[in-house]
PDB file of C-alpha atoms in Angstrom:
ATOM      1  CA  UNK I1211      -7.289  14.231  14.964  1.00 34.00           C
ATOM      2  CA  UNK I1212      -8.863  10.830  14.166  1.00 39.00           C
ATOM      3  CA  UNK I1213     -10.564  10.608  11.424  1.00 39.00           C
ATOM      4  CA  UNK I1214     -11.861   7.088  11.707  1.00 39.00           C
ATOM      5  CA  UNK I1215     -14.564   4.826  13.890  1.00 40.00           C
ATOM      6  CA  UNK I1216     -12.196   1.397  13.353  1.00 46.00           C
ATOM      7  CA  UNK I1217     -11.119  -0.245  16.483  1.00 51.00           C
ATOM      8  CA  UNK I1218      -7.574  -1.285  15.655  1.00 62.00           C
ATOM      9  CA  UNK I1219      -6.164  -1.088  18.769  1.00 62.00           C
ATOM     10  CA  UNK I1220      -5.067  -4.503  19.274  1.00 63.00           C
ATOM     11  CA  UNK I1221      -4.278  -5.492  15.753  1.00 75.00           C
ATOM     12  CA  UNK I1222      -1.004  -6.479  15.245  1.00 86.00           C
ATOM     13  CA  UNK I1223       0.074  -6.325  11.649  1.00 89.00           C
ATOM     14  CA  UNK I1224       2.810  -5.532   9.165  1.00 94.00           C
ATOM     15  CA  UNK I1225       1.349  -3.249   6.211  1.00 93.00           C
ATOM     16  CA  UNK I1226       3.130  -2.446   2.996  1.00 96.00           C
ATOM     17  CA  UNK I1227       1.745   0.627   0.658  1.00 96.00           C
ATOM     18  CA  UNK I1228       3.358  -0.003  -2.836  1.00 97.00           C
ATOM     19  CA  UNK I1229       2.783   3.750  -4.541  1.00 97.00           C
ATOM     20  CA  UNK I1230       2.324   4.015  -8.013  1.00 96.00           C
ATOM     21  CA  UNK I1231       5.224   6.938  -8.512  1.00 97.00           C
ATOM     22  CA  UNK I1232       4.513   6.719 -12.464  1.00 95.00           C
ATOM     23  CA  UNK I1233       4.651   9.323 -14.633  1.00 94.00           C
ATOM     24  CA  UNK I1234       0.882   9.023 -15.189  1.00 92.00           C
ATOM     25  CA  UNK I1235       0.234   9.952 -11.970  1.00 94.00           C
ATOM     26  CA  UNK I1236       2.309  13.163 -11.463  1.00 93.00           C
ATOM     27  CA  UNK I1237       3.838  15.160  -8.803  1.00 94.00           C
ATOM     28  CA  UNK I1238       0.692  16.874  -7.598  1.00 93.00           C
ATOM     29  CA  UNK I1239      -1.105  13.589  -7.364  1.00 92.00           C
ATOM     30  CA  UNK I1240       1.291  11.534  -5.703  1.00 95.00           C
ATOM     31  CA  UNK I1241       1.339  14.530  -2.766  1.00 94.00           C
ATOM     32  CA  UNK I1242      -2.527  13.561  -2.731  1.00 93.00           C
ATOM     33  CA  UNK I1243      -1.235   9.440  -2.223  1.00 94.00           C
ATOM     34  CA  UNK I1244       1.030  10.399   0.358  1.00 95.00           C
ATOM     35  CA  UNK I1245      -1.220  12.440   2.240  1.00 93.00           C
ATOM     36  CA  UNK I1246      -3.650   9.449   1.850  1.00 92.00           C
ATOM     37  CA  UNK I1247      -1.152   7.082   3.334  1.00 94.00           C
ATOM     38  CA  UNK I1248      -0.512   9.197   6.335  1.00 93.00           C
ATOM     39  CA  UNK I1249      -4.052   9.550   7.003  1.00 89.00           C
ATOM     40  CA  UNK I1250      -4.602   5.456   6.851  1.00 90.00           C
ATOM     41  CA  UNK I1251      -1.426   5.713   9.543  1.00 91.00           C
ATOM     42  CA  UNK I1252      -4.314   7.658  12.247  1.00 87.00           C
ATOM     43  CA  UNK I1253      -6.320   4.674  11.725  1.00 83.00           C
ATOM     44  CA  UNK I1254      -3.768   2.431  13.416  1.00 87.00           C
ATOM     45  CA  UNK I1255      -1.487   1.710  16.205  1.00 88.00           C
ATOM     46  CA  UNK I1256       1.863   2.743  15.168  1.00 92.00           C
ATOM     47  CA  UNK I1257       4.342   0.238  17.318  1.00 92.00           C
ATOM     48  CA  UNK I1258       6.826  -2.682  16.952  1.00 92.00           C
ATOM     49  CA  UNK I1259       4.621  -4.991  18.682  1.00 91.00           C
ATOM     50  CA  UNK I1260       1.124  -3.687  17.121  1.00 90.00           C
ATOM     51  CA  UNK I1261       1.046  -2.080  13.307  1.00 92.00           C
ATOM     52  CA  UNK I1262       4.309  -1.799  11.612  1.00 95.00           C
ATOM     53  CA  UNK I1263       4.400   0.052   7.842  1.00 95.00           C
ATOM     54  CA  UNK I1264       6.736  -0.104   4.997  1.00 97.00           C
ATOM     55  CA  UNK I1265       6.456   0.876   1.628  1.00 97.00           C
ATOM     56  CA  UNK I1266       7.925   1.073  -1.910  1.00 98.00           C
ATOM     57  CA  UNK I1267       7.554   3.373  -4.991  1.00 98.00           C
ATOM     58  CA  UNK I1268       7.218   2.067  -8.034  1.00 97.00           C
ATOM     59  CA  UNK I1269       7.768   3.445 -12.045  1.00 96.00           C
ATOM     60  CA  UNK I1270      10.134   2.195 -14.130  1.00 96.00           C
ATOM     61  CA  UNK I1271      12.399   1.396 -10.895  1.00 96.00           C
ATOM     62  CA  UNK I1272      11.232   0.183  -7.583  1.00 97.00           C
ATOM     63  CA  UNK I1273      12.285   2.679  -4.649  1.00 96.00           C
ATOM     64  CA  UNK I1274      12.352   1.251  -1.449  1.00 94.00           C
ATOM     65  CA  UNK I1275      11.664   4.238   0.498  1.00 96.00           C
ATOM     66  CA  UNK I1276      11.514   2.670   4.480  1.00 96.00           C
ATOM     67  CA  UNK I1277      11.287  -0.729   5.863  1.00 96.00           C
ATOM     68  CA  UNK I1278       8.607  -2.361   8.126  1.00 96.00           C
ATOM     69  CA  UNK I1279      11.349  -2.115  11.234  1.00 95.00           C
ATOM     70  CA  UNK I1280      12.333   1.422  10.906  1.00 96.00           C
ATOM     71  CA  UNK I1281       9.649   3.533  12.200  1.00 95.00           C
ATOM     72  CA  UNK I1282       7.670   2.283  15.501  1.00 92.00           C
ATOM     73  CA  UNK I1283       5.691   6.016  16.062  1.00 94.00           C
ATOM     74  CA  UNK I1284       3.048   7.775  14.483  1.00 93.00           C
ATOM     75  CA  UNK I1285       5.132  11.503  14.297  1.00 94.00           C
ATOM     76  CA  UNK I1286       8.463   9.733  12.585  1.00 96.00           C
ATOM     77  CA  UNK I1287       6.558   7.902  10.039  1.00 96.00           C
ATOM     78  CA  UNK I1288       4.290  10.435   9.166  1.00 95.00           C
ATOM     79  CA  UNK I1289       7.209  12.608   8.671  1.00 96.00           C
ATOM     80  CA  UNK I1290       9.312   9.664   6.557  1.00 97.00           C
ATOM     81  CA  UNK I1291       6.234   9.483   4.177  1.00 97.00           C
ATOM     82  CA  UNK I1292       5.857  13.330   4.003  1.00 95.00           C
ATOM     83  CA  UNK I1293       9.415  12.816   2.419  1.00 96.00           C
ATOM     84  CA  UNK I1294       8.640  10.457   0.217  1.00 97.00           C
ATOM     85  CA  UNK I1295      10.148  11.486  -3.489  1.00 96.00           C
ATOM     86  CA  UNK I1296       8.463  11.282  -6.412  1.00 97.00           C
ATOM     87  CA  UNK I1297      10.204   9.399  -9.839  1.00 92.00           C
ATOM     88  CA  UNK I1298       8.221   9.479 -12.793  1.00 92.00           C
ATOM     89  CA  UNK I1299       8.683   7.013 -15.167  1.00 93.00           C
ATOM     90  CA  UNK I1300       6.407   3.460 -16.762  1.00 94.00           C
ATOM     91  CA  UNK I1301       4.758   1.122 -14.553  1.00 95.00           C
ATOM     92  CA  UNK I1302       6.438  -1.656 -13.578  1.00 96.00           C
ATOM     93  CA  UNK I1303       4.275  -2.875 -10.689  1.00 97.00           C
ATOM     94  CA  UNK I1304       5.619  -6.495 -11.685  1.00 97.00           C
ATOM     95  CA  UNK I1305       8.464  -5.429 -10.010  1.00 97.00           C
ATOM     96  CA  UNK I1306       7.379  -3.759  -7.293  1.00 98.00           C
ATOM     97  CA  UNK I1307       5.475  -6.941  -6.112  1.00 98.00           C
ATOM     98  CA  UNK I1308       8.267  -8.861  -6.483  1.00 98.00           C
ATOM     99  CA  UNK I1309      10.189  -6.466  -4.587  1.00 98.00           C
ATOM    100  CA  UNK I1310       7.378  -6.755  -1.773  1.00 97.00           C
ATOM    101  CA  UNK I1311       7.945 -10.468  -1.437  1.00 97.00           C
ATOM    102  CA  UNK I1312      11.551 -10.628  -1.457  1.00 97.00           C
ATOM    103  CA  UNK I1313      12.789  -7.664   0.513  1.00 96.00           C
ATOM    104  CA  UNK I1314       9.882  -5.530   2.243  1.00 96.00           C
ATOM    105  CA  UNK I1315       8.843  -9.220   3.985  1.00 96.00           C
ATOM    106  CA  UNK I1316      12.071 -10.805   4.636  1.00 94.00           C
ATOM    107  CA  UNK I1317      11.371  -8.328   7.880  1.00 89.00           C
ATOM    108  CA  UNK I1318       7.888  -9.604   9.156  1.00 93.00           C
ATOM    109  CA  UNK I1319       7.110 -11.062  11.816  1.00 94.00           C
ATOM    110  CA  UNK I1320       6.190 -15.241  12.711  1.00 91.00           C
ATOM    111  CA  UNK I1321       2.224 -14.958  13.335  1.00 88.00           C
ATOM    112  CA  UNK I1322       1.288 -11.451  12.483  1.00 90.00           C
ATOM    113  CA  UNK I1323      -0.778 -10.716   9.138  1.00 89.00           C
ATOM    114  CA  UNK I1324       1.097  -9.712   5.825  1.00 93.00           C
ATOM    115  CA  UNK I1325      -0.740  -7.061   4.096  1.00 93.00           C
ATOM    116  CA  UNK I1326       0.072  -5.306   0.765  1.00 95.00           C
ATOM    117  CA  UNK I1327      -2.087  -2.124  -0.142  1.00 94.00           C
ATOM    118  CA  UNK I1328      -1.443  -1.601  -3.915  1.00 96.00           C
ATOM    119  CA  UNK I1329      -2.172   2.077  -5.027  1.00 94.00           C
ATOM    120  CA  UNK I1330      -2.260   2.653  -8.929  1.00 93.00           C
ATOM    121  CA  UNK I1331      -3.059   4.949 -11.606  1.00 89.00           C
ATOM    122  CA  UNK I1332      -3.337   2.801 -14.745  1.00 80.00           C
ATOM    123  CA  UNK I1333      -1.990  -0.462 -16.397  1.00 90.00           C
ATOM    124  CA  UNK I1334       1.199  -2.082 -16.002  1.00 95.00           C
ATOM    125  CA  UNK I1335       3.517  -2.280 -18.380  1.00 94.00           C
ATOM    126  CA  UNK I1336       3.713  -6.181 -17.959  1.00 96.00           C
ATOM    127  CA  UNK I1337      -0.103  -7.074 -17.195  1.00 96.00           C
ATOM    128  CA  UNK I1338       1.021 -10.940 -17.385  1.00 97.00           C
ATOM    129  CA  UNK I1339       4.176 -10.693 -14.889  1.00 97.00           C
ATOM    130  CA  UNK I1340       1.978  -8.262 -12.907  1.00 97.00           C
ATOM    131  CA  UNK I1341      -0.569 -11.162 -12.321  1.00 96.00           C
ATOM    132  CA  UNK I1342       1.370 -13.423 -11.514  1.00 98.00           C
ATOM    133  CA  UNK I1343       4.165 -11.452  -9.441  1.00 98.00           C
ATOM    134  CA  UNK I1344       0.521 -10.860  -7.374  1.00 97.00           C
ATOM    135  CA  UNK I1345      -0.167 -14.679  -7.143  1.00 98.00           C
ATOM    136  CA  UNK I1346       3.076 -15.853  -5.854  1.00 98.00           C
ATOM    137  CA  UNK I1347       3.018 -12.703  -3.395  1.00 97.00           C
ATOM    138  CA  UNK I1348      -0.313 -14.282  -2.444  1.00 97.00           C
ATOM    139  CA  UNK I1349       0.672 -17.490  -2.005  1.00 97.00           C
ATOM    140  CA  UNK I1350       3.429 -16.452   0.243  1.00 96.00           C
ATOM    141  CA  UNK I1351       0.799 -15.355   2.818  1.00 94.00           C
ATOM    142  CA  UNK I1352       0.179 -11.893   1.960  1.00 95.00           C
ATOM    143  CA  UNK I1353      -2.997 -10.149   2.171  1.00 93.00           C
ATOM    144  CA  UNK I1354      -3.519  -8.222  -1.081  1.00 95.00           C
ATOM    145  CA  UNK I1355      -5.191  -4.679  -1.322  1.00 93.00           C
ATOM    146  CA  UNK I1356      -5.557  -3.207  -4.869  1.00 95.00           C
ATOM    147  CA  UNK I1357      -6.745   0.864  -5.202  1.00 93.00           C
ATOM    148  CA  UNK I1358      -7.411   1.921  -9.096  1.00 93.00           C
ATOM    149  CA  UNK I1359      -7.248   5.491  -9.265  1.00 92.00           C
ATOM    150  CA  UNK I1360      -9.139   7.405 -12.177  1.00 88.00           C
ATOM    151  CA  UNK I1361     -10.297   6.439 -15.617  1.00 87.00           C
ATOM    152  CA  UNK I1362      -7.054   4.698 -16.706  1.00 86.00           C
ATOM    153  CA  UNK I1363      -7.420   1.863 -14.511  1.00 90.00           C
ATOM    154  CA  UNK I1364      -7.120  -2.016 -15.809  1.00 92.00           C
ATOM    155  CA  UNK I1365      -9.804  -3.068 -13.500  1.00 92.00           C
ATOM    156  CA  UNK I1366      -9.016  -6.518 -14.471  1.00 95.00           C
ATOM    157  CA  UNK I1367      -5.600  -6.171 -13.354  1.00 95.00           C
ATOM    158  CA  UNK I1368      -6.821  -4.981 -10.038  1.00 95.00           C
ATOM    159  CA  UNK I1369      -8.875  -7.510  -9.417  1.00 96.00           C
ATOM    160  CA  UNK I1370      -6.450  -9.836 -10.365  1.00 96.00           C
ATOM    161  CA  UNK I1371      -4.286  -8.640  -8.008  1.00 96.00           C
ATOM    162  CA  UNK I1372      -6.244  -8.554  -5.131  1.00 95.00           C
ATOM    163  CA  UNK I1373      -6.755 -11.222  -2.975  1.00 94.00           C
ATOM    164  CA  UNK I1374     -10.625 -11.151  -2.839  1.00 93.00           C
ATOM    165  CA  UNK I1375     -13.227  -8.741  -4.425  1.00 92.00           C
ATOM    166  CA  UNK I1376     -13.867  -7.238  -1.235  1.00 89.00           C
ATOM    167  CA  UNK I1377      -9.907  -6.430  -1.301  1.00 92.00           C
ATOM    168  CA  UNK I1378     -10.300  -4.077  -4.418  1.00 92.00           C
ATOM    169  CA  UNK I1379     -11.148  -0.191  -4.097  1.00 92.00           C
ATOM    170  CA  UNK I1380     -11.702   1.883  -7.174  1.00 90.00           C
ATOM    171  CA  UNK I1381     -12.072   5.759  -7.076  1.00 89.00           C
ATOM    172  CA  UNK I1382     -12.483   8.266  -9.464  1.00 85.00           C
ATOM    173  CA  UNK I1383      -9.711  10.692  -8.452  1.00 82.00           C
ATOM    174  CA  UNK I1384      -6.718  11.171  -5.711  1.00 81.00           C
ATOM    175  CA  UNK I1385      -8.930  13.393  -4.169  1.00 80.00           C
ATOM    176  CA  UNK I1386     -11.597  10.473  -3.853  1.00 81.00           C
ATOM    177  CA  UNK I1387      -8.971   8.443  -1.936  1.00 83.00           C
ATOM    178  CA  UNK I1388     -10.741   9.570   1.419  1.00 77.00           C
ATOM    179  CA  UNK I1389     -13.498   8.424   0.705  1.00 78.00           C
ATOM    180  CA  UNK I1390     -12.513   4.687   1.012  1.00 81.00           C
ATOM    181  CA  UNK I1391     -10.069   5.886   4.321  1.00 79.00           C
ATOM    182  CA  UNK I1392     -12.733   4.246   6.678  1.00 79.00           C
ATOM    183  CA  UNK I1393     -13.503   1.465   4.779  1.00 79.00           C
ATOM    184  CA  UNK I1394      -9.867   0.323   3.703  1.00 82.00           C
ATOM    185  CA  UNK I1395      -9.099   0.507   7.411  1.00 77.00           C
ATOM    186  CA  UNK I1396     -11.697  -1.616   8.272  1.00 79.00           C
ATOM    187  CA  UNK I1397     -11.532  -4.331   5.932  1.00 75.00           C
ATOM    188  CA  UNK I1398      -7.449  -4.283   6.739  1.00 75.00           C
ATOM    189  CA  UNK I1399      -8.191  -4.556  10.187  1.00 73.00           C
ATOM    190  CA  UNK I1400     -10.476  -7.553   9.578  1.00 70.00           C
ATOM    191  CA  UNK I1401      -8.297  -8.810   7.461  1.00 60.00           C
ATOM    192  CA  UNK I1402      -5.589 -10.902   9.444  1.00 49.00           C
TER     193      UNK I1402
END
């Protein structure tokens, strides 16, 4: 089923979803953010010449759970992010940026846009290296997406993170998270 009205079809980019695996957010949430992240997956064309998707989880350890090369279908990386564990744990989204630029992109590809969707739950532990692990990961080319999720939410930080206003989504719940699905898509798809 496809859920959106985006014409991807011919973009050709390698997306990173950094999920905020915190203890904040919990295990019943963090189903909600993976079934979130497999629903942006409909939205695109899943191939290793078109959209290629990686991501990391992030707490008080960053988890790098696949690589942009590893999954060039739909069905096996829906099913890889289905699998995705949960940690618990503080926020160290410092790191997981950090992580982002010097391992999840040491795999992209010469031409083809860098994007990093952010998905959090609160503040990090280390606004100041969070801000600025953002800025160098924006300076290296990447394309940065920041989703605040509930009341918790530095929106500051986010903002900060993000590599223009139109780049930051804010919603009141996990449950919410659809309701920027279409839009995220878009401005992604725009985005290169």
């Amino acid at each position: 089923m496809n859920f959106f009205f985006v014409d991807c079809e011919y973009a050709a980019a390698d997306i990173v979803f950094v999920l905020d695996s915190s203890g904040s957010v919990g295990k019943a949430n963090f189903i909600k953010t993976k079934n979130f992240f497999n629903e942006m997956v409909e939205g695109f064309n899943i191939g290793s010449d078109r959209v290629r998707m990686g991501s990391v989880t992030y707490s008080t350890i960053v988890h790098d759970t696949f690589q942009l090369y590893e999954f060039t279908s739909k069905d096996t990386l829906q099913n890889r992010i289905g699998g995705i564990p949960y940690d618990s744990g503080g926020t160290n989204t410092h790191r997981a940026l950090k992580y982002v630029r010097e391992t999840s992109f040491r795999h992209s590809r010469s031409g083809v846009a860098k994007i990093v969707i952010v998905i959090t739950v609160g503040k990090s532990n280390d606004k100041p290296k969070t801000v600025e692990e953002a800025s160098k990961l924006r300076n290296s080319g990447a394309l940065v997406f920041s989703i605040g999720v509930g009341d918790g939410v530095d929106r500051d930080e986010l903002r900060e993170m993000a590599s223009k206003s139109t780049y930051v989504f804010d919603v009141s719940s996990f449950d919410a998270l659809r309701s920027i699905r279409e839009s995220l898509t878009k401005t992604t798809c725009e985005g290169k």
